[in-house]
Tab-separated table of C-alpha atoms in Angstrom:
chain	number	residue	atom	x	y	z
C	1	MET	CA	104.808	95.149	81.415
C	2	ALA	CA	101.444	95.084	82.738
C	3	VAL	CA	102.304	92.320	85.050
C	4	LYS	CA	100.586	93.796	88.258
C	5	LYS	CA	97.319	92.944	86.803
C	6	LEU	CA	98.380	89.559	85.724
C	7	LYS	CA	95.853	89.240	82.863
C	8	ALA	CA	96.023	87.387	79.436
C	9	ILE	CA	97.450	89.486	76.841
C	10	ASN	CA	95.367	89.832	73.791
C	11	GLU	CA	96.655	90.701	70.072
C	12	ASN	CA	96.611	94.434	70.483
C	13	GLU	CA	98.539	94.209	73.625
C	14	ILE	CA	101.228	92.185	71.935
C	15	GLN	CA	101.669	94.887	69.329
C	16	MET	CA	102.431	97.292	72.234
C	17	MET	CA	105.232	95.168	73.233
C	18	TYR	CA	108.332	96.133	71.937
C	19	PRO	CA	111.766	94.348	72.904
C	20	ILE	CA	114.693	96.360	72.831
C	21	ASN	CA	117.496	94.155	73.894
C	22	ALA	CA	118.273	90.890	75.382
C	23	TRP	CA	121.725	90.183	77.150
C	24	LYS	CA	123.478	88.269	80.096
C	25	GLY	CA	125.867	89.975	82.608
C	26	TYR	CA	127.056	90.118	85.867
C	27	ILE	CA	127.909	92.626	88.840
C	28	LEU	CA	130.387	92.138	91.279
C	29	GLU	CA	129.856	92.605	95.367
C	30	ARG	CA	129.403	96.323	95.844
C	31	ARG	CA	126.372	98.670	96.437
C	32	ILE	CA	125.013	100.825	93.502
C	33	PRO	CA	123.238	104.342	94.438
C	34	MET	CA	120.018	104.882	93.030
C	35	GLY	CA	120.022	106.279	89.697
C	36	SER	CA	117.656	108.425	87.484
C	37	GLY	CA	115.246	105.946	86.687
C	38	ARG	CA	114.804	103.005	84.285
C	39	LYS	CA	114.407	103.995	80.685
C	40	SER	CA	112.418	100.716	79.893
C	41	ASP	CA	110.577	97.704	81.605
C	42	GLY	CA	112.710	94.682	81.904
C	43	LEU	CA	112.387	91.038	83.075
C	44	LEU	CA	115.643	89.503	84.767
C	45	TYR	CA	116.250	85.704	85.341
C	46	ILE	CA	118.718	85.589	88.080
C	47	ILE	CA	121.400	82.992	87.158
C	48	GLY	CA	123.407	83.222	90.711
C	49	GLY	CA	124.128	85.352	93.475
C	50	LYS	CA	121.771	87.378	95.691
C	51	CYS	CA	121.139	91.114	95.391
C	52	GLU	CA	118.950	93.725	97.410
C	53	TYR	CA	116.956	96.351	95.592
C	54	PHE	CA	115.706	99.536	97.461
C	55	PHE	CA	113.068	101.537	95.660
C	56	GLU	CA	112.264	104.992	95.812
C	57	ASN	CA	108.703	104.405	96.656
C	58	GLY	CA	109.923	102.151	99.573
C	59	ASP	CA	109.300	98.569	98.091
C	60	SER	CA	112.243	96.131	98.436
C	61	PHE	CA	112.916	93.054	97.285
C	62	THR	CA	115.984	90.184	97.710
C	63	VAL	CA	116.532	88.182	94.502
C	64	LYS	CA	118.437	85.023	94.356
C	65	SER	CA	119.266	82.390	91.726
C	66	GLY	CA	116.182	80.852	89.833
C	67	ASP	CA	114.154	84.161	90.406
C	68	VAL	CA	112.254	86.048	87.950
C	69	PHE	CA	112.169	90.008	88.614
C	70	TYR	CA	110.264	92.500	86.787
C	71	LEU	CA	111.686	96.291	86.844
C	72	ALA	CA	109.156	98.765	85.837
C	73	ASN	CA	109.762	101.603	83.413
C	74	GLY	CA	110.656	104.789	85.317
C	75	ALA	CA	111.471	102.775	88.590
C	76	ARG	CA	114.323	104.410	90.611
C	77	TYR	CA	116.375	101.886	93.084
C	78	GLU	CA	119.478	101.179	94.864
C	79	MET	CA	120.987	97.892	94.465
C	80	ASN	CA	123.252	95.921	97.126
C	81	ILE	CA	124.993	92.849	95.858
C	82	ILE	CA	125.534	90.784	98.916
C	83	THR	CA	127.205	87.677	97.052
C	84	GLU	CA	130.796	87.885	95.426
C	85	ARG	CA	129.140	88.011	92.133
C	86	TYR	CA	125.611	88.558	90.966
C	87	ASP	CA	124.963	87.037	87.468
C	88	PHE	CA	121.686	87.392	85.686
C	89	MET	CA	119.830	87.454	82.300
C	90	ALA	CA	117.974	90.558	81.187
C	91	VAL	CA	115.077	91.374	78.656
C	92	ASN	CA	114.312	94.808	77.941
C	93	PHE	CA	111.210	95.997	76.196
C	94	PHE	CA	108.456	98.739	76.103
C	95	PHE	CA	105.009	98.233	77.050
C	96	LYS	CA	102.263	100.519	76.992
C	97	GLU	CA	100.676	100.875	80.278
C	98	GLU	CA	97.054	102.486	80.300
C	99	GLU	CA	96.602	102.903	83.779
C	100	GLY	CA	100.030	104.172	85.085
C	101	MET	CA	103.504	102.844	85.803
C	102	CYS	CA	103.528	99.189	87.064
C	103	ARG	CA	105.515	98.539	90.311
C	104	SER	CA	108.530	96.211	90.124
C	105	GLU	CA	107.934	92.666	91.491
C	106	ASN	CA	109.747	89.387	92.116
C	107	PHE	CA	107.994	86.661	90.920
C	108	GLY	CA	110.160	84.095	92.824
C	109	ASN	CA	111.968	80.861	92.044
C	110	MET	CA	110.810	79.898	88.165
C	111	PRO	CA	113.586	77.795	86.849
C	112	ASP	CA	111.457	76.795	83.846
C	113	CYS	CA	112.030	80.144	82.589
C	114	GLU	CA	115.886	80.064	82.439
C	115	ASN	CA	115.807	78.180	78.852
C	116	LYS	CA	113.326	80.942	77.628
C	117	PHE	CA	115.699	83.629	78.479
C	118	LEU	CA	118.643	81.834	76.852
C	119	LYS	CA	116.494	81.581	73.717
C	120	ALA	CA	115.818	85.167	73.788
C	121	ILE	CA	119.404	86.201	74.337
C	122	SER	CA	120.504	84.003	71.419
C	123	ALA	CA	117.740	85.271	69.052
C	124	TRP	CA	118.868	88.957	69.877
C	125	GLU	CA	122.689	88.283	69.308
C	126	ASN	CA	122.410	86.395	66.143
C	127	LYS	CA	119.946	88.722	64.829
C	128	HIS	CA	118.868	86.731	62.101
C	129	LYS	CA	115.857	87.397	59.702
C	130	GLY	CA	112.742	87.760	62.167
C	131	TYR	CA	114.578	87.967	65.504
C	132	MET	CA	112.809	90.634	66.749
C	133	THR	CA	109.563	88.621	66.311
C	134	GLU	CA	111.187	85.631	67.703
C	135	THR	CA	112.169	87.928	70.725
C	136	LEU	CA	108.794	88.960	71.349
C	137	GLY	CA	107.380	85.537	71.085
C	138	ILE	CA	109.603	84.428	73.754
C	139	LEU	CA	108.909	87.581	76.031
C	140	CYS	CA	105.283	86.617	75.762
C	141	GLU	CA	105.947	83.229	76.773
C	142	ILE	CA	107.688	84.372	79.652
C	143	TYR	CA	105.050	86.457	80.627
C	144	THR	CA	102.475	83.469	80.013
C	145	GLN	CA	104.536	81.538	82.640
C	146	ILE	CA	104.380	84.287	85.116
C	147	LEU	CA	100.745	84.568	84.742
C	148	LYS	CA	100.208	80.589	85.358
C	149	ASN	CA	102.494	80.688	88.270
C	150	SER	CA	100.604	83.732	89.797
C	151	GLN	CA	97.322	82.106	89.235
C	152	SER	CA	98.622	78.956	91.067
C	153	GLU	CA	99.900	81.177	93.872
C	154	TYR	CA	96.358	82.718	94.079
C	155	MET	CA	94.484	79.421	94.124
C	156	ARG	CA	96.729	78.152	97.160
C	157	SER	CA	95.688	81.634	98.834
C	158	ALA	CA	92.272	81.122	98.079
C	159	SER	CA	92.213	77.535	99.403
C	160	ARG	CA	94.014	78.469	102.526
C	161	GLU	CA	91.307	81.464	103.134
C	162	LYS	CA	88.561	78.754	102.503
C	163	ILE	CA	90.025	76.591	105.260
C	164	ASP	CA	90.230	79.426	107.668
C	165	ARG	CA	86.798	80.172	107.088
C	166	ALA	CA	85.914	76.529	107.756
C	167	ARG	CA	87.964	76.679	111.129
C	168	GLU	CA	86.041	79.817	112.171
C	169	TYR	CA	82.505	78.133	111.227
C	170	MET	CA	83.492	75.299	113.356
C	171	HIS	CA	84.358	77.205	116.484
C	172	LEU	CA	81.319	78.893	115.982
C	173	HIS	CA	78.855	75.902	115.528
C	174	TYR	CA	80.553	72.624	116.802
C	175	ALA	CA	77.962	72.114	119.243
C	176	ASP	CA	75.273	72.243	117.030
C	177	GLU	CA	73.020	69.202	116.373
C	178	ASP	CA	73.098	69.062	112.778
C	179	MET	CA	76.904	69.872	112.855
C	180	SER	CA	79.093	67.768	110.156
C	181	ILE	CA	82.035	67.928	108.266
C	182	ALA	CA	79.792	67.469	105.103
C	183	ALA	CA	78.067	70.702	106.517
C	184	VAL	CA	81.277	72.716	106.855
C	185	ALA	CA	82.507	71.580	103.354
C	186	ARG	CA	78.980	72.924	101.693
C	187	GLU	CA	79.252	76.025	103.757
C	188	ASN	CA	82.706	76.869	101.902
C	189	LYS	CA	81.424	75.253	98.387
C	190	LEU	CA	83.866	72.367	98.550
C	191	SER	CA	83.297	68.719	97.853
C	192	ASP	CA	83.588	66.861	101.010
C	193	ALA	CA	86.820	64.931	99.953
C	194	HIS	CA	88.234	68.087	98.549
C	195	PHE	CA	87.742	69.612	101.580
C	196	ARG	CA	89.113	66.912	103.834
C	197	ARG	CA	92.391	66.894	101.522
C	198	LEU	CA	92.777	70.471	101.890
C	199	PHE	CA	92.259	70.649	105.763
C	200	VAL	CA	94.883	68.120	106.351
C	201	GLN	CA	97.230	69.814	103.804
C	202	TYR	CA	96.917	73.065	105.912
C	203	ILE	CA	95.972	72.298	109.441
C	204	GLY	CA	97.931	69.014	109.780
C	205	VAL	CA	94.906	66.928	111.182
C	206	SER	CA	91.656	65.630	109.662
C	207	PRO	CA	88.783	68.108	110.082
C	208	GLN	CA	86.814	65.106	112.287
C	209	GLU	CA	89.710	65.018	114.597
C	210	TYR	CA	89.815	68.828	114.699
C	211	LEU	CA	85.928	68.852	115.524
C	212	ILE	CA	86.300	66.477	118.154
C	213	ASN	CA	89.063	67.999	119.973
C	214	LEU	CA	86.862	71.347	120.026
C	215	LYS	CA	84.105	69.489	121.690
C	216	ILE	CA	86.061	67.725	123.942
C	217	ASN	CA	88.169	70.783	125.263
C	218	ARG	CA	84.936	72.409	125.633
C	219	ALA	CA	83.582	69.436	127.807
C	220	LYS	CA	86.472	69.728	129.932
C	221	GLU	CA	85.935	73.379	130.513
C	222	LEU	CA	82.109	72.916	131.397
C	223	LEU	CA	83.012	69.795	133.728
C	224	ALA	CA	85.752	72.093	135.542
C	225	ILE	CA	83.286	74.405	136.461
C	226	GLY	CA	80.880	71.782	137.944
C	227	LEU	CA	78.594	70.777	135.080
C	228	SER	CA	77.172	67.418	135.111
C	229	VAL	CA	78.432	64.904	132.683
C	230	SER	CA	74.920	64.909	131.061
C	231	ASP	CA	75.027	68.864	130.751
C	232	ALA	CA	78.640	68.910	129.588
C	233	SER	CA	77.988	66.417	126.880
C	234	SER	CA	74.798	68.039	125.477
C	235	GLN	CA	76.426	71.462	125.411
C	236	CYS	CA	79.316	70.315	123.428
C	237	GLY	CA	77.227	68.645	120.898
C	238	LEU	CA	77.710	65.029	121.972
C	239	ALA	CA	74.411	64.342	123.325
C	240	ASP	CA	74.908	60.396	123.285
C	241	GLN	CA	76.437	59.844	126.620
C	242	CYS	CA	77.999	56.586	126.189
C	243	TYR	CA	79.748	57.810	123.042
C	244	PHE	CA	80.725	61.160	124.888
C	245	SER	CA	82.287	58.968	127.610
C	246	ARG	CA	84.153	56.794	125.211
C	247	ILE	CA	85.638	59.612	123.079
C	248	PHE	CA	86.410	61.795	126.115
C	249	LYS	CA	88.424	58.897	127.397
C	250	LYS	CA	90.243	58.226	124.266
C	251	TYR	CA	91.321	61.897	124.002
C	252	THR	CA	92.096	62.487	127.635
C	253	GLY	CA	93.204	59.143	129.339
C	254	MET	CA	89.858	59.525	131.833
C	255	THR	CA	86.254	59.305	131.933
C	256	PRO	CA	84.377	62.514	132.100
C	257	SER	CA	82.938	61.362	135.729
C	258	LYS	CA	86.541	60.904	136.711
C	259	TYR	CA	87.649	64.227	135.120
C	260	ARG	CA	85.056	66.140	136.970
C	261	LYS	CA	85.552	64.513	140.383
C	262	ASP	CA	89.256	65.239	140.320
C	263	PHE	CA	88.524	69.244	140.147
C	264	PHE	CA	86.351	68.830	143.117
C	265	GLU	CA	88.301	66.611	145.623
């Protein structure tokens, strides 16, 4: 199954997916040596227990209860069941891969998929009229859920990258006269409100507080090497000396004059 691309399945691709079985099983605690290679693609839902998979290509995964795990057609791997019992549901199938064999992948905890696997197994075991089509439909539902989860993870990753870039921008430009949180948000193509929410989510403080801390820390460094209060406030982007003195005392517990004096007495 072409899950590594995580693209939407079109009608032609659905026709190339062919389920071959769906079943529930378990393995007791033991180590299973590497076999000759899988004969089909497979999706597993882990019901209980924990297992380590070690692949010939160097990949390794540890799967546990609630995980959805993709095993690629042709993959060779060793299994190490590290709990007393390892229970799982499996849907095996063929999928035409146009650009080479996919790599196996653990898609993590996806409890919403448990019922879909149960339905696939029920359809396969009952073998009523149209069971192949029904199993295929459920297989596509599982794939779609994987796609949605992976896109969500991608969005979280993309948001974190934007916040990291924002922090770099703030470190470079904190002393600029026109520096503002709105400017940082614009630089990263985010609305002011959304940027503030993301920043607190990932950094733990508001962007305004983070920016003030950058300025105050720089001011402390400048005062410690002998710069005047006026020069220090100007070089850290707080040209209004009254405001600078007030905010400096708030964050350090002393005025900038007192802080500077303590270094030279």
